[in-house]
PDB file of C-alpha atoms in Angstrom:
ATOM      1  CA  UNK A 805     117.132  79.158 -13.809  1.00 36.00           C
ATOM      2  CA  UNK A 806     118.777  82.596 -12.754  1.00 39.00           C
ATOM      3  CA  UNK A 807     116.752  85.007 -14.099  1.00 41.00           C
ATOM      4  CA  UNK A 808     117.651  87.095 -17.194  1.00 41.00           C
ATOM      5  CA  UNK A 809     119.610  90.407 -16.523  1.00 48.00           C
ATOM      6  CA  UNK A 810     118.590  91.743 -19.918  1.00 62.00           C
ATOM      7  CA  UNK A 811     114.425  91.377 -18.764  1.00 88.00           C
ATOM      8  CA  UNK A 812     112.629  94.089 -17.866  1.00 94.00           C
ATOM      9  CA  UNK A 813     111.459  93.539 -14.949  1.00 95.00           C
ATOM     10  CA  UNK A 814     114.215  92.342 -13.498  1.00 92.00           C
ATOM     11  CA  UNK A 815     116.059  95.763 -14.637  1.00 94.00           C
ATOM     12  CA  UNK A 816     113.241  98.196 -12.784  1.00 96.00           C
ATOM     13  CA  UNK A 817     113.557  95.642  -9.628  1.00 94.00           C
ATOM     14  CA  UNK A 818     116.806  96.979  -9.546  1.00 93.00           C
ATOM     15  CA  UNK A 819     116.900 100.361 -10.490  1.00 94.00           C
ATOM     16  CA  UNK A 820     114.184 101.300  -7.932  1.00 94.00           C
ATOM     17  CA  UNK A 821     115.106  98.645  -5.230  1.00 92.00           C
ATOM     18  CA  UNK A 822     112.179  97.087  -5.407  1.00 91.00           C
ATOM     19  CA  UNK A 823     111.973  94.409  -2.404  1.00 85.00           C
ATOM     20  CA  UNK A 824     109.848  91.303  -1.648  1.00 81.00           C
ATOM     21  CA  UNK A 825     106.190  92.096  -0.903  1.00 76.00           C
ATOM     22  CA  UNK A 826     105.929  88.844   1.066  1.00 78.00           C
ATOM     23  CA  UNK A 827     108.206  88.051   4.518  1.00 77.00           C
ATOM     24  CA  UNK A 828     107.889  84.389   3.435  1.00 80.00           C
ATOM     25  CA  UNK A 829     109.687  84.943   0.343  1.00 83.00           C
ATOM     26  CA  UNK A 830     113.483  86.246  -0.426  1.00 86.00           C
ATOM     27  CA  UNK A 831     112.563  88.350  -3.364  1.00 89.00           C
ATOM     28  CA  UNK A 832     110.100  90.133  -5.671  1.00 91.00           C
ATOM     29  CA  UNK A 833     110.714  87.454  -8.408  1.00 91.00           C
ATOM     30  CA  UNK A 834     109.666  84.569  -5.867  1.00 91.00           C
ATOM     31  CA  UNK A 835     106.554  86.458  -4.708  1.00 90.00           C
ATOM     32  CA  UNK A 836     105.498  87.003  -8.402  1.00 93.00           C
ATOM     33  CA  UNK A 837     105.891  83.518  -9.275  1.00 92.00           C
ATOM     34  CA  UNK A 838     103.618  82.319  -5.919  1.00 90.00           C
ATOM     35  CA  UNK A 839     101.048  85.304  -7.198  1.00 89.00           C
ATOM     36  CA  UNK A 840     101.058  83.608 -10.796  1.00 90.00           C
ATOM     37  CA  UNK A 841     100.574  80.258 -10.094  1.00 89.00           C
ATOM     38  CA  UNK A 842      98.978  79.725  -6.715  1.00 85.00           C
ATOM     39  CA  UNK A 843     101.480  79.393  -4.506  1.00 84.00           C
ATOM     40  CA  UNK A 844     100.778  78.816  -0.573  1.00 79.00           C
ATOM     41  CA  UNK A 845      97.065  78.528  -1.084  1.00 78.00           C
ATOM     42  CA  UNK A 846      96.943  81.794  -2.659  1.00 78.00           C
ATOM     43  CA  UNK A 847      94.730  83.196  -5.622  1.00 80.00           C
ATOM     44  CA  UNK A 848      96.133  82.744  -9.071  1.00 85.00           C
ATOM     45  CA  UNK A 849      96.644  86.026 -10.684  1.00 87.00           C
ATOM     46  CA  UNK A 850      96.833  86.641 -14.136  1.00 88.00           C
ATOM     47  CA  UNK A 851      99.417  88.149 -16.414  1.00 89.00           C
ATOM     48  CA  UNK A 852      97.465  91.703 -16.561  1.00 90.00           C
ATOM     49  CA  UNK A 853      96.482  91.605 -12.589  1.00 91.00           C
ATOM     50  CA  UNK A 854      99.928  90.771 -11.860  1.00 92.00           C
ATOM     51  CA  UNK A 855     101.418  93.577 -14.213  1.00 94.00           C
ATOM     52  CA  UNK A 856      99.174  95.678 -12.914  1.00 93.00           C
ATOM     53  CA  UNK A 857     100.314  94.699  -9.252  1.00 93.00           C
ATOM     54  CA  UNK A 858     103.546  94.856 -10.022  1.00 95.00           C
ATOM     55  CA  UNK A 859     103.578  98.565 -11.860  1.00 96.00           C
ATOM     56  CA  UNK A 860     101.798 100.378  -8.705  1.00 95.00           C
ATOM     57  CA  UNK A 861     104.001  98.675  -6.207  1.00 93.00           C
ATOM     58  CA  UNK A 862     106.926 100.261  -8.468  1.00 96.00           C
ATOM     59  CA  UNK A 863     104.698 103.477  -8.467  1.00 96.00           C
ATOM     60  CA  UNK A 864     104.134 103.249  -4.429  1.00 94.00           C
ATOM     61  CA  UNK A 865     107.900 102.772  -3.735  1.00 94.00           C
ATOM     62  CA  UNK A 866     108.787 106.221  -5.953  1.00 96.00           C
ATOM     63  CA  UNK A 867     105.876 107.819  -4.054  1.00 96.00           C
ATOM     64  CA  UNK A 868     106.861 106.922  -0.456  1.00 94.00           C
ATOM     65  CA  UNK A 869     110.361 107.812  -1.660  1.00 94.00           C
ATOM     66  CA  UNK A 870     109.710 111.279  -2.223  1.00 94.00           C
ATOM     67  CA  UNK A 871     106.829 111.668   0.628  1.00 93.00           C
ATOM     68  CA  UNK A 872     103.820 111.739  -1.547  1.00 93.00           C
ATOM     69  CA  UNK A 873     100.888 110.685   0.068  1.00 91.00           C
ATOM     70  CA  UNK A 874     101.041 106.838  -1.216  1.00 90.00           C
ATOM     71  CA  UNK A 875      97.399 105.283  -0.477  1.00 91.00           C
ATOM     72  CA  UNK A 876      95.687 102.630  -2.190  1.00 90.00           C
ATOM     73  CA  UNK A 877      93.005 104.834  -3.918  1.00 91.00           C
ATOM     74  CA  UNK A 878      95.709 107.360  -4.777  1.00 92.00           C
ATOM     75  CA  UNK A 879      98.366 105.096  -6.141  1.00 94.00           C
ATOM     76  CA  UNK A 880      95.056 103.138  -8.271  1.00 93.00           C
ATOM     77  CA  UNK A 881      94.147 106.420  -9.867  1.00 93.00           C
ATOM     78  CA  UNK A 882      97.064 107.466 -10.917  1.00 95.00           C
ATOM     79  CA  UNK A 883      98.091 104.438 -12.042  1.00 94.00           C
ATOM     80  CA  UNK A 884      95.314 104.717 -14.462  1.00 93.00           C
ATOM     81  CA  UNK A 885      95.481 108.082 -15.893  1.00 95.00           C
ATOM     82  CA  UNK A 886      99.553 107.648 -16.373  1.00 95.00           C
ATOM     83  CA  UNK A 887      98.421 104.035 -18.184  1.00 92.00           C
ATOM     84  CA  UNK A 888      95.261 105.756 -19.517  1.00 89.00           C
ATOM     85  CA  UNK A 889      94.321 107.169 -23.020  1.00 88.00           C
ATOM     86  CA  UNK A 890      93.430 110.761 -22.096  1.00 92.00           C
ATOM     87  CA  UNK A 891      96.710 112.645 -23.241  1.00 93.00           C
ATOM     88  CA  UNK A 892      95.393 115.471 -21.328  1.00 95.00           C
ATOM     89  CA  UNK A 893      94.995 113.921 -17.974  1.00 94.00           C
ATOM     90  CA  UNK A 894      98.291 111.997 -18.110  1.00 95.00           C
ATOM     91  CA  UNK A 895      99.977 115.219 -18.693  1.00 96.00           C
ATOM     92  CA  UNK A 896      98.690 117.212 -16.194  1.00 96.00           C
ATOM     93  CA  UNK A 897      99.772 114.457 -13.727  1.00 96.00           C
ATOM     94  CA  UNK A 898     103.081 114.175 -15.287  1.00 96.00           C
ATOM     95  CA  UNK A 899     103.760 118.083 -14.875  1.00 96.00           C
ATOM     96  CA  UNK A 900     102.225 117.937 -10.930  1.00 96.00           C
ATOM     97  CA  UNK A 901     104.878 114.682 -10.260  1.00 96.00           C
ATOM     98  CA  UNK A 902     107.777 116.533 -11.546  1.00 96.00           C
ATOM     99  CA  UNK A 903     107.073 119.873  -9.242  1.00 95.00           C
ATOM    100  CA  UNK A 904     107.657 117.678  -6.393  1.00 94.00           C
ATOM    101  CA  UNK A 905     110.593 115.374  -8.157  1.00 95.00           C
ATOM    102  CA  UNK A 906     108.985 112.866  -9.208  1.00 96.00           C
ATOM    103  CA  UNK A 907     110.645 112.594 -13.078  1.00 95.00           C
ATOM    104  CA  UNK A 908     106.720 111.490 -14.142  1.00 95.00           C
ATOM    105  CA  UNK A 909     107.046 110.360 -18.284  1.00 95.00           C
ATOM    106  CA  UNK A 910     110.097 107.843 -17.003  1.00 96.00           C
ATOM    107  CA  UNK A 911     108.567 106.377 -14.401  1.00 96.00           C
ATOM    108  CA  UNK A 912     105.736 105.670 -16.672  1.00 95.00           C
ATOM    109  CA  UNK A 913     108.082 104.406 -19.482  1.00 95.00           C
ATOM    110  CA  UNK A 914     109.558 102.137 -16.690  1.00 96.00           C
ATOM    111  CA  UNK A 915     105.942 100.464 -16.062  1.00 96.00           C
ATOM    112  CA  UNK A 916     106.382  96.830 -17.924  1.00 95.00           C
ATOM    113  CA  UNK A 917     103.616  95.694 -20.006  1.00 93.00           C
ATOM    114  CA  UNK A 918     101.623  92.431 -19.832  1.00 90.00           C
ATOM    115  CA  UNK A 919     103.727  90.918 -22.614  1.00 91.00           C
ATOM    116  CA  UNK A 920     106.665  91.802 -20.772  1.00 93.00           C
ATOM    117  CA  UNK A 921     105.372  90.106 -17.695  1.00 94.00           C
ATOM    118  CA  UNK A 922     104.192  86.936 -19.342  1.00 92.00           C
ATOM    119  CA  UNK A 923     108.045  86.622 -20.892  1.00 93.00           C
ATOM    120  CA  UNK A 924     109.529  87.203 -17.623  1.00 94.00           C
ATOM    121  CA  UNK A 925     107.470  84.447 -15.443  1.00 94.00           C
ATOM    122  CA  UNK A 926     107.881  81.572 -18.141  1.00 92.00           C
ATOM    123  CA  UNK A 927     111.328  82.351 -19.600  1.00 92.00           C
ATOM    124  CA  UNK A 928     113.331  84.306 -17.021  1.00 92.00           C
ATOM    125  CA  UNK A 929     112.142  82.373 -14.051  1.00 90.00           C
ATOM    126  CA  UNK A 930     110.909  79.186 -15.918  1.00 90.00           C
ATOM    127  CA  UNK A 931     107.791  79.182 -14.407  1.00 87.00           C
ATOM    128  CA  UNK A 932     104.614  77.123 -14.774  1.00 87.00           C
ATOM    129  CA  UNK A 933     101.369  77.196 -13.791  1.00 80.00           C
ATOM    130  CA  UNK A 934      98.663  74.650 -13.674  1.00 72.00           C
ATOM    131  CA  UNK A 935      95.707  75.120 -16.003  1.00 65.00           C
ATOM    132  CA  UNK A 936      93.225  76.603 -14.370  1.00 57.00           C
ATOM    133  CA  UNK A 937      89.646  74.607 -13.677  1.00 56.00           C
ATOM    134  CA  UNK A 938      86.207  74.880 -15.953  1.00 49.00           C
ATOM    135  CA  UNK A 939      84.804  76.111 -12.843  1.00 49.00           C
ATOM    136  CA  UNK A 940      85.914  79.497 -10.736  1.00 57.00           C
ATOM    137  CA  UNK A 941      84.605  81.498  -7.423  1.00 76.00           C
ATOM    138  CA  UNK A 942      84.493  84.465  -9.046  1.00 74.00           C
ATOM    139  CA  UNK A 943      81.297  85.935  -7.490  1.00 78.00           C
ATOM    140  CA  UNK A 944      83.079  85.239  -3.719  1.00 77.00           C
ATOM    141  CA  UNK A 945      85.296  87.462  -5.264  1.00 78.00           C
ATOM    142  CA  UNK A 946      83.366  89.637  -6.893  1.00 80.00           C
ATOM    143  CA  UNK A 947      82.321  90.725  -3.328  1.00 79.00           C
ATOM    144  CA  UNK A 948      85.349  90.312  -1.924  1.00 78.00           C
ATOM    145  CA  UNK A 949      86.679  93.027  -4.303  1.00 80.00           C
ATOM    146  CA  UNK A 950      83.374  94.902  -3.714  1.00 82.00           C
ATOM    147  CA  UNK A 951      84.558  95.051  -0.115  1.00 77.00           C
ATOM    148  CA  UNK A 952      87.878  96.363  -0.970  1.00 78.00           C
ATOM    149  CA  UNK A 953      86.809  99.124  -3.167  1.00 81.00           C
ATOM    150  CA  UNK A 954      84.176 100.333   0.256  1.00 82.00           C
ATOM    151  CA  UNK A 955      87.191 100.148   2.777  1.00 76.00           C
ATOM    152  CA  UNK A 956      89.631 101.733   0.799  1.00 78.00           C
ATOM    153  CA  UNK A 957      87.136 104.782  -0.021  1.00 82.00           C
ATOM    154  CA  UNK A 958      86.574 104.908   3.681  1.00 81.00           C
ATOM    155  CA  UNK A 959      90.243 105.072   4.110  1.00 78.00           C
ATOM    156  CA  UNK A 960      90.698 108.061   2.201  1.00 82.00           C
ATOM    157  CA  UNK A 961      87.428 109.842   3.981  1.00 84.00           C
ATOM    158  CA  UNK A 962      88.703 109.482   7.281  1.00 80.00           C
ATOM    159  CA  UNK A 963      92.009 110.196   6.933  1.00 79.00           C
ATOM    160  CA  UNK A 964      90.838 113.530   5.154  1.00 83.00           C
ATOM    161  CA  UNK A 965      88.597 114.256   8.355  1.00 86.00           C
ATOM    162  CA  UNK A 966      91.189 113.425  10.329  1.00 82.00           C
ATOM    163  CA  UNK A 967      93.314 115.855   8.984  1.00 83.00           C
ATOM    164  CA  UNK A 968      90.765 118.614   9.028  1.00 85.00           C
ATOM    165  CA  UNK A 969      89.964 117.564  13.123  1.00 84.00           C
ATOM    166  CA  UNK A 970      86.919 116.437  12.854  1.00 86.00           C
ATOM    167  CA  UNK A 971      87.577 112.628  13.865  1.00 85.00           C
ATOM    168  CA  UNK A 972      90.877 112.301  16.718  1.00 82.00           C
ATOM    169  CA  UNK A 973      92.820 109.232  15.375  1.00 74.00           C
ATOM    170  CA  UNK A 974      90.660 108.168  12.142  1.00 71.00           C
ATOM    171  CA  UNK A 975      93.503 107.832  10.280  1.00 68.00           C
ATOM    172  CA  UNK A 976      94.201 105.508  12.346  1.00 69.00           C
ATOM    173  CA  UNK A 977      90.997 103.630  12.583  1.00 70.00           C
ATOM    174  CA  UNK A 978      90.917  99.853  11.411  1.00 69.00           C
ATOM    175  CA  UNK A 979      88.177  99.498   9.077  1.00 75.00           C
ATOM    176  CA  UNK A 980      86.305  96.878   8.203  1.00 74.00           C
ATOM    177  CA  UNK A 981      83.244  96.933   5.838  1.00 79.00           C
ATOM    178  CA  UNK A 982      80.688  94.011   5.558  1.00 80.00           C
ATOM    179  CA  UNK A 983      78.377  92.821   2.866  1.00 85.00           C
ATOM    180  CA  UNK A 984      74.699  92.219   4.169  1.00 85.00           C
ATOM    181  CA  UNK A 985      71.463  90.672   2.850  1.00 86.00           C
ATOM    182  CA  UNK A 986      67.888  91.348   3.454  1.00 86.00           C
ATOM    183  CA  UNK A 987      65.118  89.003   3.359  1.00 85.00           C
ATOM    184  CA  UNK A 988      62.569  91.319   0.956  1.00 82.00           C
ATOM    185  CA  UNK A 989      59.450  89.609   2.984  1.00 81.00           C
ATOM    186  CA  UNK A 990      60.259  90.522   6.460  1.00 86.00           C
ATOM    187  CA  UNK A 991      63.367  92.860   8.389  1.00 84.00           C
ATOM    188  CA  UNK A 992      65.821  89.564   8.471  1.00 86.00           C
ATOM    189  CA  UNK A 993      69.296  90.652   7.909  1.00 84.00           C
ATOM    190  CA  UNK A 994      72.346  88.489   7.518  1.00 84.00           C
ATOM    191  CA  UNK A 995      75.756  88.992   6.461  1.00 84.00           C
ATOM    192  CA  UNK A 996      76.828  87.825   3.003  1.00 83.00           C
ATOM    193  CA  UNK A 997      78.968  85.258   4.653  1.00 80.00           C
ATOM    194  CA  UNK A 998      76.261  83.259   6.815  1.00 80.00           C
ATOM    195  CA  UNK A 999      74.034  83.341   3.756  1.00 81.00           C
ATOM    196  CA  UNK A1000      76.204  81.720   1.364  1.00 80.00           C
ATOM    197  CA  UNK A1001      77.489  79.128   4.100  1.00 77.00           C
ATOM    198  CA  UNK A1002      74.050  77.933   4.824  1.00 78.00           C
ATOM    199  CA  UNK A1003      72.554  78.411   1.381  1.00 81.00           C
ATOM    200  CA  UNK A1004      69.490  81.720   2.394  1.00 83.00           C
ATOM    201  CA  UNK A1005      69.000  84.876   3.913  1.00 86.00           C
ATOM    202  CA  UNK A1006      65.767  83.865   5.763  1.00 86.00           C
ATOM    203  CA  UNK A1007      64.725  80.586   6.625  1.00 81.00           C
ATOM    204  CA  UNK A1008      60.894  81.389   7.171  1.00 81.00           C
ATOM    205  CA  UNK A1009      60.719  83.186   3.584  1.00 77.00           C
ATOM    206  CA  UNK A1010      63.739  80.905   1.059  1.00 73.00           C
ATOM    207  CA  UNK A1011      61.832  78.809  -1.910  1.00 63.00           C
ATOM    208  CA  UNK A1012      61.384  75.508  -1.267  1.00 54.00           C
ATOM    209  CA  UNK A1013      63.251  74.709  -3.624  1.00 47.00           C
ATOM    210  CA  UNK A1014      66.227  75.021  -2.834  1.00 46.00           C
ATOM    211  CA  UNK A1015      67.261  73.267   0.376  1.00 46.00           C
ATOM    212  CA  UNK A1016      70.047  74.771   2.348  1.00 46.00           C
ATOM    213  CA  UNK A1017      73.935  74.051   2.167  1.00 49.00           C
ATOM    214  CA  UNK A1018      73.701  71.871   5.375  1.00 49.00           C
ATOM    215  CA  UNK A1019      71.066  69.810   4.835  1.00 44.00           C
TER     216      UNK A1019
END
C-alpha cells in the first residue's frame, strides 16, 4: 500500500529530504518498517525507540546541513532538552539554533510523536509485526548499550583534544570500548563476552553450582 501523503512522517521525509539510513533498502519508509519488525535479523524496535530514531536523524540532517557539529552525544542531548520539560533549557537552545539558522521551535514542531509513528507503520505502510516472545536478551543489551554510551563519550573527548593538539589524529581514532569481569577471589579478568559464552569469570573460583555453558 503506497503510503499516505497526508501522514506525517511521510511529509517531514520530504520536506527535509530525508534519505534511507540503510544501502540495502530504497527508502526511509522501508528501513523503518525492517527497524519495527525485525527485518534482516535485526533488533525489533519499538514505536518510542523508533520515533526517537527517527526525530534525531531528522535533527542530524538539519545539523549537517547548516555545519553544526552533528555527533551522537550532541544530536542525543539536544534532542532531549528540545523534547524535554524544562521551558528554560529548550529556549535557550532554540535562541542559540536560530543565531546560526537553524529556525529551532519548527524543527521541533516537525519532530513526530510516538502516536504518529505507530499510525504511520500499520496504516500508511500496512505493516505488521510478529508478537514479540515471553522471553527477551535484554541484559546482552543492556551492556551492549552500556558500551555505546562509553564510546560515544570517548568520541566527544578526543575529538575535543584533538582540536586543542593534544592527541594528532584522535578524531580520527576508531574506538572500541570493552566490558570486563573480575573474579573477586583472585586477579582473573575476562571480557564480558567469554564469560557469558562459557557460563564464569574464573573457573578455579565459580560455585559449583552452576556448571558452565559448554558442559
Amino acid at each position: 500500500m503506497a503510503a499516505d501523503s497526508g501522514c506525517k512522517v511521510d511529509t517531514v521525509i520530504d520536506k527535509y529530504g530525508l534519505a534511507s539510513a540503510d544501502p540495502v533498502y530504497d527508502s526511509l519508509d522501508d528501513g523503518l518498517l525492517a527497524r519495527w519488525t525485525g527485518a534482516d535479523d535485526r533488533t525489533t524496535m519499538g514505536y518510542r525507540s523508533l520515533t526517537a530514531w527517527f526525530n534525531k536523524r531528522l535533527l542530524k540532517r538539519v545539523y549537517t546541513e547548516h555545519g553544526r557539529e552533528s555527533l551522537d552525544t550532541r544530536i542525543d542531548s539536544d534532542y532531549e532538552t528540545l523534547r524535554g520539560d524544562d521551558d528554560l533549557r529548550r529556549d535557550e537552545l532554540i535562541e542559540r539554533l536560530q543565531a546560526v539558522g537553524i529556525p529551532g521551535g519548527t524543527l521541533r514542531d516537525d519532530m513526530v510523536s510516538w502516536g504518529t509513528m505507530r499510525t504511520h507503520l500499520n496504516d500508511c505502510l500496512d505493516g505488521r509485526k510478529e508478537p514479540q516472545k515471553a522471553t527477551t536478551n535484554w541484559e546482552r543489551e543492556s551492556v551492549a548499550t552500556a558500551k555505546t554510551v562509553v564510546e560515544r563519550k570517548a568520541e566527544t573527548a578526543l575529538s575535543s583534544l584533538a582540536k586543542k593538539g593534544d592527541i594528532d589524529g584522535g578524531d580520527a581514532a576508531e574506538i572500541e570500548a570493552q566490558i570486563q569481569l573480575g573474579c573477586p577471589d583472585c586477579p582473573t579478568r575476562v571480557p564480558f563476552d567469554v564469560a557469558l559464552q562459557r557460563g564464569y569469570v574464573c573457573k578455579q573460583h565459580r560455585s559449583p553450582q552452576l556448571p558452565s555453558h559448554n558442559s
